Short mmCIF file of C-alpha atoms in Angstrom, two decimals:
data_model
loop_
_atom_site.label_atom_id
_atom_site.label_comp_id
_atom_site.label_asym_id
_atom_site.label_seq_id
_atom_site.Cartn_x
_atom_site.Cartn_y
_atom_site.Cartn_z
CA MET A 1 40.15 -48.82 1.68
CA SER A 2 37.13 -48.58 3.28
CA ALA A 3 36.01 -45.00 5.16
CA ILE A 4 35.48 -42.18 2.82
CA PRO A 5 38.54 -39.03 4.15
CA THR A 6 37.23 -35.49 4.29
CA ILE A 7 39.52 -34.07 1.27
CA ALA A 8 41.39 -31.83 4.20
CA GLU A 9 42.14 -35.67 6.42
CA ALA A 10 42.96 -37.46 2.72
CA ALA A 11 45.61 -34.10 2.30
CA ARG A 12 46.96 -34.68 5.16
CA GLN A 13 47.74 -38.47 5.08
CA ILE A 14 48.49 -37.82 1.35
CA GLU A 15 51.06 -34.62 2.31
CA ARG A 16 53.41 -37.40 4.98
CA LYS A 17 52.51 -40.00 2.43
CA ALA A 18 50.54 -42.33 4.40
CA LEU A 19 47.95 -42.03 1.66
CA SER A 20 48.60 -42.89 -1.94
CA PRO A 21 46.13 -41.23 -4.30
CA VAL A 22 46.38 -43.66 -6.46
CA GLU A 23 44.91 -46.05 -3.44
CA LEU A 24 42.42 -42.78 -2.47
CA THR A 25 41.13 -42.44 -6.60
CA ALA A 26 40.48 -46.51 -6.85
CA ALA A 27 38.32 -46.73 -3.86
CA CYS A 28 36.29 -44.00 -5.29
CA SER A 29 36.50 -45.11 -8.91
CA ALA A 30 35.54 -48.82 -7.39
CA ARG A 31 32.94 -46.20 -5.41
CA ILE A 32 31.36 -44.63 -9.01
CA GLU A 33 31.40 -48.60 -10.87
CA GLN A 34 29.32 -49.92 -7.78
CA LEU A 35 26.95 -47.38 -7.86
CA GLN A 36 26.56 -45.06 -10.51
CA PRO A 37 23.72 -47.64 -12.08
CA VAL A 38 21.62 -46.38 -9.46
CA LEU A 39 22.78 -42.14 -9.03
CA HIS A 40 24.08 -41.56 -12.31
CA ALA A 41 25.79 -38.20 -10.76
CA PHE A 42 27.90 -38.70 -13.85
CA ILE A 43 26.94 -38.58 -16.80
CA THR A 44 30.81 -38.99 -18.20
CA PRO A 45 33.40 -40.92 -16.49
CA THR A 46 36.73 -40.04 -16.85
CA LEU A 47 38.13 -43.26 -15.11
CA GLU A 48 41.11 -43.39 -17.07
CA LEU A 49 42.35 -39.98 -16.74
CA ALA A 50 42.11 -39.84 -13.08
CA ALA A 51 44.38 -43.27 -13.08
CA GLU A 52 46.73 -41.56 -14.56
CA GLN A 53 46.19 -38.11 -12.49
CA ALA A 54 46.40 -39.87 -9.90
CA ARG A 55 50.07 -41.68 -11.26
CA VAL A 56 51.28 -38.46 -11.90
CA ALA A 57 50.23 -36.87 -7.92
CA GLU A 58 51.49 -40.05 -6.38
CA ARG A 59 55.15 -39.85 -8.93
CA GLU A 60 54.83 -35.00 -7.96
CA ILE A 61 54.54 -36.07 -4.18
CA ALA A 62 56.80 -39.06 -4.17
CA ARG A 63 59.14 -36.64 -5.09
CA GLY A 64 58.91 -33.79 -2.77
CA ALA A 65 56.68 -31.60 -5.07
CA TYR A 66 53.22 -31.40 -2.84
CA ARG A 67 50.82 -28.95 -4.60
CA GLY A 68 49.39 -28.35 -1.99
CA PRO A 69 45.89 -29.98 0.19
CA LEU A 70 44.34 -30.79 -3.02
CA HIS A 71 46.91 -32.72 -5.03
CA GLY A 72 45.90 -36.34 -5.40
CA ILE A 73 41.71 -36.29 -4.48
CA PRO A 74 39.69 -36.71 -6.81
CA ILE A 75 36.78 -33.90 -7.15
CA GLY A 76 34.19 -34.01 -9.88
CA LEU A 77 33.47 -30.23 -12.57
CA LYS A 78 29.31 -30.04 -12.54
CA ASP A 79 28.61 -30.18 -16.70
CA ILE A 80 28.47 -27.20 -17.55
CA TYR A 81 32.36 -26.45 -16.74
CA GLU A 82 33.70 -26.65 -20.14
CA THR A 83 37.07 -29.60 -19.83
CA ALA A 84 39.51 -29.55 -23.68
CA GLY A 85 38.70 -32.37 -25.66
CA ILE A 86 36.19 -33.58 -22.40
CA ARG A 87 32.98 -32.86 -23.20
CA THR A 88 30.65 -30.79 -21.41
CA THR A 89 27.17 -31.22 -22.61
CA ALA A 90 25.48 -29.18 -19.92
CA HIS A 91 23.28 -32.42 -20.37
CA SER A 92 21.55 -31.09 -23.04
CA GLN A 93 20.79 -32.88 -26.65
CA GLN A 94 21.78 -29.44 -27.25
CA LEU A 95 25.75 -30.22 -27.09
CA ILE A 96 25.56 -33.52 -26.72
CA ASP A 97 28.72 -33.73 -29.29
CA ASN A 98 30.09 -30.09 -27.89
CA VAL A 99 33.72 -30.71 -26.87
CA PRO A 100 35.70 -27.56 -25.35
CA THR A 101 38.75 -26.81 -27.11
CA THR A 102 39.86 -24.71 -23.74
CA ASP A 103 39.15 -24.75 -20.48
CA ALA A 104 36.91 -23.15 -17.46
CA THR A 105 39.28 -21.13 -15.44
CA VAL A 106 38.17 -23.69 -12.00
CA VAL A 107 39.25 -25.54 -14.59
CA ARG A 108 42.40 -24.85 -15.08
CA LYS A 109 42.73 -23.67 -11.42
CA LEU A 110 41.76 -27.26 -9.62
CA ALA A 111 44.57 -29.51 -11.99
CA GLY A 112 46.84 -26.34 -10.86
CA ALA A 113 46.55 -27.42 -7.37
CA GLY A 114 46.25 -31.62 -9.04
CA THR A 115 43.37 -32.25 -8.23
CA VAL A 116 42.40 -35.55 -9.88
CA LEU A 117 38.92 -34.99 -12.45
CA MET A 118 36.90 -38.85 -11.79
CA GLY A 119 34.71 -37.19 -14.37
CA LYS A 120 31.78 -34.85 -15.52
CA LEU A 121 28.78 -34.73 -13.29
CA ALA A 122 24.92 -34.57 -14.20
CA THR A 123 22.41 -31.65 -13.92
CA HIS A 124 19.37 -29.96 -14.27
CA GLU A 125 19.95 -28.89 -18.22
CA PHE A 126 21.76 -25.95 -18.34
CA ALA A 127 21.48 -26.01 -15.11
CA LEU A 128 17.84 -25.19 -14.86
CA GLY A 129 14.46 -27.47 -14.16
CA GLY A 130 14.64 -30.57 -13.76
CA PRO A 131 14.67 -33.73 -12.68
CA SER A 132 14.21 -34.01 -16.10
CA PHE A 133 13.29 -37.69 -17.70
CA ASP A 134 13.74 -36.87 -21.03
CA LEU A 135 17.37 -35.88 -21.89
CA PRO A 136 20.16 -38.33 -23.36
CA TRP A 137 20.97 -38.65 -20.00
CA PRO A 138 19.42 -39.60 -16.63
CA PRO A 139 18.79 -37.69 -13.54
CA ALA A 140 20.87 -37.97 -10.56
CA ARG A 141 19.48 -39.22 -7.68
CA ASN A 142 19.83 -38.65 -4.33
CA PRO A 143 22.68 -40.88 -2.08
CA TRP A 144 20.25 -41.13 1.08
CA ASN A 145 17.17 -42.97 -0.96
CA PRO A 146 17.87 -42.73 -4.77
CA ASP A 147 14.20 -42.43 -4.35
CA ARG A 148 14.45 -39.06 -3.73
CA HIS A 149 15.32 -35.36 -5.84
CA THR A 150 18.84 -34.54 -5.36
CA GLY A 151 17.42 -31.08 -5.65
CA GLY A 152 19.64 -28.80 -8.32
CA SER A 153 21.09 -27.52 -10.62
CA SER A 154 24.09 -29.30 -9.31
CA SER A 155 22.46 -32.20 -9.15
CA GLY A 156 25.10 -34.70 -9.83
CA SER A 157 27.65 -32.83 -7.69
CA GLY A 158 25.72 -33.11 -4.58
CA ALA A 159 25.22 -37.18 -4.79
CA ALA A 160 28.38 -37.47 -5.94
CA VAL A 161 29.99 -36.35 -2.53
CA ALA A 162 27.32 -37.85 -0.23
CA ALA A 163 28.28 -40.80 -2.09
CA GLY A 164 32.22 -40.29 -2.04
CA LEU A 165 32.20 -41.48 -4.77
CA VAL A 166 34.59 -38.19 -5.23
CA LEU A 167 35.46 -35.54 -2.88
CA GLY A 168 34.68 -32.61 -3.50
CA ALA A 169 31.83 -31.15 -7.30
CA THR A 170 31.92 -27.51 -8.68
CA GLY A 171 28.62 -27.03 -8.55
CA SER A 172 27.36 -22.91 -10.05
CA ASP A 173 24.09 -21.40 -8.27
CA THR A 174 21.81 -19.02 -9.59
CA GLY A 175 19.10 -18.79 -7.84
CA GLY A 176 19.70 -21.50 -4.90
CA SER A 177 21.82 -24.84 -7.26
CA ILE A 178 24.20 -25.41 -5.01
CA ARG A 179 22.73 -25.12 -1.70
CA THR A 180 19.27 -26.95 -2.12
CA PRO A 181 21.65 -30.25 -3.55
CA ALA A 182 24.36 -29.88 -0.83
CA ALA A 183 20.88 -29.35 1.91
CA PHE A 184 19.12 -31.97 0.06
CA CYS A 185 21.88 -34.81 0.04
CA GLY A 186 23.32 -33.82 3.21
CA VAL A 187 26.64 -31.70 2.59
CA ALA A 188 28.39 -28.46 2.24
CA GLY A 189 28.42 -26.21 -0.24
CA ILE A 190 28.17 -22.48 -0.42
CA LYS A 191 28.03 -20.08 -3.51
CA PRO A 192 30.77 -17.47 -2.30
CA THR A 193 30.31 -13.45 -3.23
CA TYR A 194 29.01 -12.80 -6.47
CA GLY A 195 32.45 -11.77 -8.92
CA ARG A 196 34.70 -13.41 -6.15
CA VAL A 197 34.53 -17.73 -8.48
CA SER A 198 35.90 -17.09 -12.19
CA LYS A 199 33.10 -17.77 -14.29
CA ALA A 200 35.09 -17.89 -18.02
CA GLY A 201 33.97 -21.11 -19.51
CA ILE A 202 31.07 -21.76 -17.47
CA LEU A 203 28.16 -22.02 -19.66
CA PRO A 204 25.42 -19.51 -18.75
CA LEU A 205 21.78 -19.15 -17.51
CA ALA A 206 22.21 -15.44 -15.87
CA PHE A 207 24.68 -14.21 -16.52
CA SER A 208 23.41 -11.34 -12.62
CA LEU A 209 22.74 -13.89 -11.51
CA ASP A 210 25.02 -16.90 -12.35
CA HIS A 211 27.44 -17.86 -8.95
CA ALA A 212 30.27 -20.94 -9.28
CA GLY A 213 31.40 -22.61 -6.24
CA PRO A 214 32.16 -25.69 -4.81
CA LEU A 215 30.20 -28.88 -2.62
CA ALA A 216 31.92 -31.44 -0.57
CA TRP A 217 31.82 -33.01 2.55
CA SER A 218 32.30 -29.86 4.98
CA ALA A 219 32.32 -26.51 5.43
CA GLU A 220 36.30 -27.14 5.97
CA ASP A 221 36.97 -28.83 2.74
CA CYS A 222 34.71 -26.29 0.88
CA ALA A 223 37.28 -24.07 1.70
CA LEU A 224 39.55 -25.54 0.60
CA LEU A 225 38.23 -25.91 -2.78
CA LEU A 226 37.51 -22.14 -2.71
CA GLN A 227 41.00 -21.25 -1.85
CA ALA A 228 41.90 -23.28 -5.20
CA THR A 229 39.42 -21.68 -7.32
CA ALA A 230 38.71 -17.91 -6.52
CA GLY A 231 40.61 -14.60 -7.56
CA HIS A 232 39.94 -12.13 -10.01
CA ASP A 233 39.90 -13.25 -14.35
CA ALA A 234 40.37 -11.01 -16.92
CA ARG A 235 38.13 -13.60 -18.72
CA ASP A 236 35.16 -12.92 -16.98
CA PRO A 237 34.26 -8.95 -16.83
CA THR A 238 31.29 -9.61 -14.03
CA SER A 239 34.38 -10.75 -11.78
CA ALA A 240 35.81 -9.17 -8.63
CA ASP A 241 39.67 -7.54 -8.76
CA ARG A 242 39.73 -8.55 -4.68
CA PRO A 243 42.12 -9.13 -2.37
CA VAL A 244 42.15 -13.33 -1.89
CA PRO A 245 41.70 -14.12 1.81
CA ASP A 246 43.14 -17.21 3.34
CA PHE A 247 39.45 -18.29 4.81
CA CYS A 248 41.07 -22.05 6.22
CA ALA A 249 42.97 -18.79 8.75
CA ASP A 250 39.82 -18.17 11.28
CA LEU A 251 38.24 -21.82 10.99
CA ALA A 252 39.61 -22.36 14.66
CA ARG A 253 37.73 -19.22 15.56
CA GLY A 254 34.08 -21.57 16.99
CA VAL A 255 31.24 -18.99 16.99
CA ARG A 256 31.72 -17.19 20.12
CA GLY A 257 30.77 -13.61 20.01
CA LEU A 258 29.54 -13.90 16.78
CA ARG A 259 26.62 -12.10 15.55
CA ILE A 260 24.25 -14.04 13.83
CA GLY A 261 20.82 -12.50 13.01
CA ILE A 262 17.70 -15.45 12.49
CA VAL A 263 15.69 -14.46 9.62
CA ARG A 264 12.65 -16.18 11.03
CA HIS A 265 10.11 -14.31 9.12
CA PHE A 266 11.13 -16.35 6.05
CA PHE A 267 9.94 -20.11 7.75
CA GLU A 268 8.05 -19.54 9.26
CA ARG A 269 5.79 -16.74 8.02
CA ASP A 270 6.27 -15.97 3.80
CA ASN A 271 6.85 -20.13 3.29
CA PRO A 272 6.17 -21.79 6.64
CA VAL A 273 8.46 -25.30 6.25
CA GLN A 274 7.74 -28.61 7.91
CA PRO A 275 8.02 -29.27 11.32
CA ALA A 276 10.72 -31.03 11.65
CA THR A 277 13.20 -28.91 9.90
CA HIS A 278 11.75 -25.56 12.30
CA ALA A 279 13.10 -27.71 14.90
CA ALA A 280 15.80 -28.45 13.29
CA LEU A 281 16.87 -25.28 13.28
CA GLU A 282 15.54 -23.77 16.48
CA ALA A 283 18.15 -26.28 17.69
CA ALA A 284 20.55 -24.99 15.72
CA ILE A 285 20.13 -22.08 16.79
CA GLY A 286 20.24 -22.81 20.18
CA GLU A 287 23.60 -25.31 19.69
CA LEU A 288 24.85 -21.54 18.52
CA ARG A 289 24.30 -19.74 20.86
CA ALA A 290 25.62 -22.22 23.11
CA ALA A 291 28.53 -22.54 22.04
CA GLY A 292 28.60 -17.59 22.48
CA ALA A 293 26.99 -16.93 19.57
CA VAL A 294 25.36 -13.69 19.89
CA ILE A 295 21.68 -14.46 18.72
CA ARG A 296 18.62 -11.97 17.75
CA ASP A 297 15.72 -11.93 15.64
CA VAL A 298 16.29 -9.68 12.24
CA THR A 299 14.04 -8.74 9.41
CA LEU A 300 14.01 -8.25 6.27
CA PRO A 301 11.21 -7.88 2.90
CA PRO A 302 8.82 -10.47 2.74
CA LEU A 303 10.53 -13.41 0.35
CA ILE A 304 7.91 -12.96 -2.55
CA GLU A 305 9.41 -9.97 -2.74
CA TRP A 306 13.11 -11.30 -3.84
CA THR A 307 11.31 -13.90 -5.27
CA SER A 308 9.30 -11.95 -8.07
CA ALA A 309 12.97 -9.75 -8.56
CA LEU A 310 14.86 -12.87 -8.94
CA THR A 311 12.52 -14.79 -11.62
CA ILE A 312 11.34 -11.73 -13.95
CA VAL A 313 15.57 -11.58 -14.04
CA THR A 314 16.43 -15.52 -14.32
CA LEU A 315 14.16 -15.94 -17.38
CA SER A 316 14.54 -12.67 -19.43
CA GLU A 317 18.71 -13.35 -18.83
CA GLY A 318 17.66 -17.54 -19.78
CA PHE A 319 15.55 -16.42 -22.65
CA ALA A 320 18.52 -14.28 -23.61
CA ILE A 321 20.89 -16.77 -23.48
CA HIS A 322 18.97 -20.09 -25.35
CA ARG A 323 16.69 -17.48 -27.86
CA GLU A 324 18.49 -18.19 -30.88
CA ARG A 325 18.31 -22.03 -30.11
CA LEU A 326 14.85 -21.65 -29.18
CA ARG A 327 14.08 -20.99 -32.21
CA SER A 328 16.54 -23.64 -33.99
CA ARG A 329 16.37 -26.48 -32.01
CA PHE A 330 13.24 -25.89 -30.49
CA PHE A 331 12.31 -29.95 -29.78
CA ASP A 332 16.73 -30.39 -28.60
CA PHE A 333 15.85 -29.06 -25.10
CA GLY A 334 13.61 -31.57 -22.74
CA GLU A 335 9.90 -30.17 -21.70
CA ARG A 336 10.86 -28.50 -18.42
CA LEU A 337 13.66 -26.19 -19.02
CA ARG A 338 12.12 -25.85 -22.71
CA ASP A 339 9.50 -23.97 -21.15
CA ARG A 340 10.41 -22.00 -18.77
CA LEU A 341 13.06 -20.40 -20.78
CA LEU A 342 10.10 -19.57 -23.28
CA LEU A 343 7.64 -17.15 -20.45
CA GLY A 344 11.62 -15.23 -20.70
CA ALA A 345 9.62 -14.62 -24.17
CA THR A 346 7.19 -12.35 -21.94
CA ILE A 347 9.09 -10.11 -19.75
CA SER A 348 8.83 -6.23 -21.81
CA ALA A 349 12.71 -4.45 -20.75
CA PRO A 350 11.10 -2.13 -18.15
CA ASP A 351 9.15 -4.92 -16.60
CA TYR A 352 13.03 -6.55 -16.58
CA VAL A 353 15.16 -2.79 -15.72
CA ALA A 354 11.66 -2.64 -12.84
CA ALA A 355 12.84 -5.66 -11.53
CA LEU A 356 16.82 -4.84 -11.27
CA GLN A 357 15.50 -1.49 -10.32
CA ARG A 358 14.22 -3.90 -6.71
CA GLN A 359 17.17 -5.58 -6.46
CA ARG A 360 18.97 -2.77 -5.62
CA GLN A 361 16.62 -1.42 -3.41
CA LEU A 362 15.74 -4.82 -2.07
CA CYS A 363 19.69 -4.94 -1.10
CA THR A 364 20.31 -2.00 0.45
CA ASN A 365 17.55 -3.23 2.81
CA LEU A 366 19.74 -6.43 3.36
CA ALA A 367 22.85 -4.24 3.57
CA THR A 368 21.21 -2.31 6.50
CA VAL A 369 20.11 -5.25 8.69
CA MET A 370 23.62 -6.32 7.86
CA CYS A 371 25.57 -3.16 10.05
CA GLU A 372 24.31 -4.58 13.15
CA VAL A 373 25.16 -8.47 12.26
CA ASP A 374 28.24 -10.33 11.13
CA LEU A 375 25.67 -14.03 9.69
CA LEU A 376 22.09 -14.00 8.89
CA LEU A 377 20.35 -17.82 9.94
CA THR A 378 17.74 -18.83 7.91
CA ALA A 379 15.99 -22.32 6.28
CA ALA A 380 18.05 -23.84 3.01
CA THR A 381 14.72 -25.50 2.21
CA GLY A 382 11.09 -25.95 3.14
CA GLY A 383 11.89 -30.07 4.57
CA GLU A 384 13.73 -33.16 2.81
CA ALA A 385 13.84 -34.08 -0.86
CA PRO A 386 11.03 -34.98 -1.78
CA LEU A 387 9.78 -37.24 -4.10
CA MET A 388 11.66 -37.96 -7.83
CA ASN A 389 8.71 -38.25 -9.22
CA ASP A 390 6.72 -36.03 -6.32
CA VAL A 391 8.78 -32.81 -7.96
CA PRO A 392 6.16 -30.56 -10.58
CA LYS A 393 7.08 -29.02 -13.30
CA TRP A 394 6.21 -25.90 -12.16
CA GLY A 395 7.89 -26.41 -8.66
CA GLY A 396 9.25 -23.15 -7.11
CA PHE A 397 6.40 -20.78 -8.79
CA ASP A 398 4.21 -21.21 -5.98
CA LYS A 399 6.61 -21.40 -2.89
CA PRO A 400 9.10 -18.45 -2.81
CA SER A 401 12.45 -19.52 -2.61
CA PHE A 402 15.05 -19.22 1.25
CA MET A 403 17.76 -18.84 -1.55
CA MET A 404 17.14 -16.22 -4.47
CA PRO A 405 17.36 -13.76 -2.00
CA PHE A 406 21.28 -13.78 -1.44
CA ASN A 407 22.01 -14.50 -5.64
CA LEU A 408 19.59 -11.23 -6.33
CA SER A 409 22.89 -9.64 -3.48
CA GLY A 410 25.46 -11.35 -3.88
CA SER A 411 26.15 -12.15 -0.80
CA PRO A 412 28.52 -15.57 0.53
CA ALA A 413 25.89 -18.38 0.91
CA MET A 414 25.82 -21.56 2.33
CA SER A 415 23.89 -25.31 3.27
CA VAL A 416 24.64 -26.89 6.18
CA CYS A 417 23.65 -29.93 8.02
CA ILE A 418 21.65 -29.51 10.70
CA GLY A 419 20.68 -32.99 11.36
CA PHE A 420 18.59 -35.69 9.71
CA GLY A 421 13.94 -35.78 9.20
CA PRO A 422 11.17 -38.50 9.86
CA ASN A 423 13.03 -40.59 6.20
CA GLY A 424 16.16 -40.23 7.08
CA LEU A 425 16.64 -37.66 4.90
CA PRO A 426 19.31 -34.53 5.43
CA LEU A 427 18.05 -31.45 7.00
CA ALA A 428 20.21 -27.60 7.07
CA MET A 429 20.17 -23.91 7.89
CA GLN A 430 21.28 -21.58 6.08
CA LEU A 431 24.06 -19.08 6.76
CA ILE A 432 24.80 -15.79 4.90
CA GLY A 433 28.34 -13.67 5.45
CA LYS A 434 28.58 -10.11 4.32
CA PRO A 435 30.48 -9.35 1.23
CA PHE A 436 33.63 -11.12 0.60
CA ASP A 437 33.56 -12.17 3.94
CA GLU A 438 33.03 -16.23 3.31
CA PRO A 439 36.12 -16.57 5.85
CA THR A 440 33.56 -15.42 8.55
CA LEU A 441 30.46 -17.68 6.83
CA LEU A 442 33.68 -20.52 6.52
CA ARG A 443 34.23 -20.03 10.74
CA ALA A 444 30.89 -20.49 11.63
CA ALA A 445 29.53 -23.17 9.86
CA HIS A 446 32.42 -25.56 10.40
CA GLY A 447 31.48 -24.01 14.13
CA TYR A 448 28.76 -25.69 13.77
CA GLU A 449 30.34 -29.22 12.03
CA ARG A 450 32.06 -29.20 14.55
CA LEU A 451 29.71 -29.08 17.43
CA THR A 452 27.44 -31.61 16.47
CA ALA A 453 27.77 -35.22 15.27
CA TRP A 454 26.29 -34.80 11.37
CA ARG A 455 29.26 -34.74 9.95
CA SER A 456 29.89 -38.38 11.53
CA ARG A 457 26.73 -39.71 9.14
CA ARG A 458 26.72 -40.68 6.20
CA PRO A 459 24.87 -42.97 3.56
CA GLU A 460 24.42 -46.38 3.60
CA PRO A 461 27.00 -48.45 2.93
CA ALA A 462 26.48 -49.26 -1.65
CA GLU A 463 25.71 -52.48 -1.12
CA ALA A 464 22.28 -51.10 0.69
CA ILE A 465 22.05 -48.85 -2.14
CA THR A 466 22.47 -51.22 -4.91
CA ARG A 467 20.48 -53.76 -3.28
CA ARG A 468 17.11 -51.93 -3.05
CA MET B 1 -2.13 -11.05 -20.57
CA SER B 2 -4.61 -12.87 -22.80
CA ARG B 3 -3.70 -16.02 -24.33
CA ASP B 4 -3.86 -15.00 -27.47
CA GLU B 5 -1.38 -12.23 -26.65
CA LEU B 6 1.02 -14.60 -25.39
CA ALA B 7 1.42 -16.97 -28.75
CA LEU B 8 1.67 -12.94 -30.10
CA LEU B 9 4.01 -12.28 -28.46
CA PHE B 10 6.22 -15.51 -29.45
CA ARG B 11 4.91 -14.96 -32.54
CA ARG B 12 7.05 -12.33 -32.78
CA ALA B 13 10.25 -13.83 -31.06
CA GLY B 14 10.03 -16.12 -34.27
CA LEU B 15 8.91 -18.50 -31.96
CA ASP B 16 6.09 -21.08 -33.52
CA ILE B 17 4.31 -22.66 -30.52
CA ALA B 18 2.30 -26.03 -30.06
CA PRO B 19 -1.79 -24.31 -28.94
CA GLU B 20 -1.35 -26.64 -26.42
CA THR B 21 1.27 -25.54 -24.83
CA ILE B 22 0.06 -21.77 -25.19
CA ASP B 23 -2.28 -23.22 -23.73
CA GLU B 24 0.13 -24.62 -20.54
CA LEU B 25 2.15 -21.40 -20.15
CA HIS B 26 -1.18 -19.64 -20.48
CA GLY B 27 -1.94 -21.02 -17.65
CA ILE B 28 1.43 -20.13 -15.44
CA TYR B 29 1.70 -17.20 -16.46
CA GLY B 30 -0.68 -15.36 -14.02
CA HIS B 31 2.36 -16.27 -11.64
CA ILE B 32 5.02 -14.28 -13.57
CA GLU B 33 1.62 -11.10 -13.98
CA ALA B 34 2.15 -11.42 -10.56
CA MET B 35 5.27 -11.51 -10.14
CA ILE B 36 6.00 -8.42 -12.85
CA GLU B 37 3.18 -6.97 -10.72
CA ARG B 38 5.38 -6.64 -7.63
CA VAL B 39 8.47 -5.06 -9.10
CA ASN B 40 6.47 -2.39 -10.95
CA THR B 41 4.50 -1.49 -7.59
CA PRO B 42 7.22 0.94 -6.10
CA ALA B 43 7.76 1.16 -2.27
CA GLU B 44 9.22 3.22 -0.15
CA GLY B 45 12.79 4.38 0.03
CA ASP B 46 13.04 2.99 -3.93
CA PRO B 47 16.39 4.73 -5.00
CA MET B 48 14.62 3.71 -8.92
CA LEU B 49 18.58 2.67 -9.72
CA VAL B 50 19.15 -0.48 -11.18
CA PHE B 51 21.24 -3.05 -9.56
CA ALA B 52 25.12 -3.55 -10.71
CA PRO B 53 26.40 -6.61 -9.50
CA LEU B 54 30.19 -5.90 -8.88
CA GLU B 55 28.57 -2.00 -6.52
CA LEU B 56 28.74 -4.51 -3.29
CA PRO B 57 27.88 -2.90 0.12
CA PRO B 58 30.55 -3.16 1.65
#
């Protein structure tokens, strides 16, 4: 097997027994063995387990017990998702020997769907602060160029999907941690509505802002993974008791008639993007307009307002979560995470409450704007992935994030590849939907992907990366 | 906030932080201070209610 299929493509072949889950898993395993020494996407590969799960899936399918489109599909789990009997480290010395006794709800659901677990994936330590070089494992590297950053914090997830080490992966997103690695690695990543996917058994960063969601090669694949993982969970007090729609039902409808509001001031005034990114965004907007979307500019409060509120909430909640570890095992944190967490000690309760009050105000403003459109479109990142060695320790404090507004609002949001920059690295746009309207968001993303050829371009062959 | 006030906050939190780390954190604290000031600046139409994540707009 040479070409790397999408989940949807593989599923169609597996269902009609034209593709063997054992062979598909073996192909992923071979790529992992070849590329893991370069990309460091995994903390704990589980290749023997994967081979056994693939054999079980194949036997089940052969006897007619096909479970659905994820049956026999190789996936990876960000290493903050608890896995019974498999260590869950959060990429941290703090949890280097942590072997949970139960699965996270999402892990249990994916196993129930018949997926094949290739392993636990690299992350920024406890989903914040990387890339770090003082942890027990090196940071993941970008398959488009291993000298480049993957983005984070779901760094291994972005790298593994882009390189075809897995066909789908889980991530988490508190301030852009699904969407940024999706953007830098040229894959699709969706942060669903807050409460849509259970966080039970996922190590927290900031309780009120954490979202769980998938990364995959395409929007259609994200829809398939979301279908298997969404739904109310009594184990998670923030889980929403809402019906789960068919996330694939509207995919084929295209973008015609969708009303898309462009948040242009985010990427032109509040945090101007690089010229190539601006050109790619304009081209994407033009493609959507030409395909029948109704485009107009909209205005939201400045990015810095959103970023300020989110940063204060994240640092406060993150410090509360890790305070005891900071007291008792200070040096078992990497420097980047540890020093960020310490800033949380400087924020008072009244300032935290003020940030929550500002959050409500900002979200009220967003809801008013969303009454007039179906979706928003803005930048995902300011440009191509930076060099690993150029990622500053305090990155993010100097420029406001395009992602953070939609963690504050809990809105569903996606990164979608819109081309490649001057260094051959992926560029992305961000699409944002109304709360619990992931079907429209996925419809637009899939519609855009079908209008363009970007999904046909993968990182260069594994052999070339390995030779560098 | 002065460097000494910052060091006092860490001590109150039960954290014994190295002087050079406090220096670095004091250097970056200006960003946090600006964010705190921003969220505490009343805005027109501010309902002054705390956000609850599941109270999402329709």
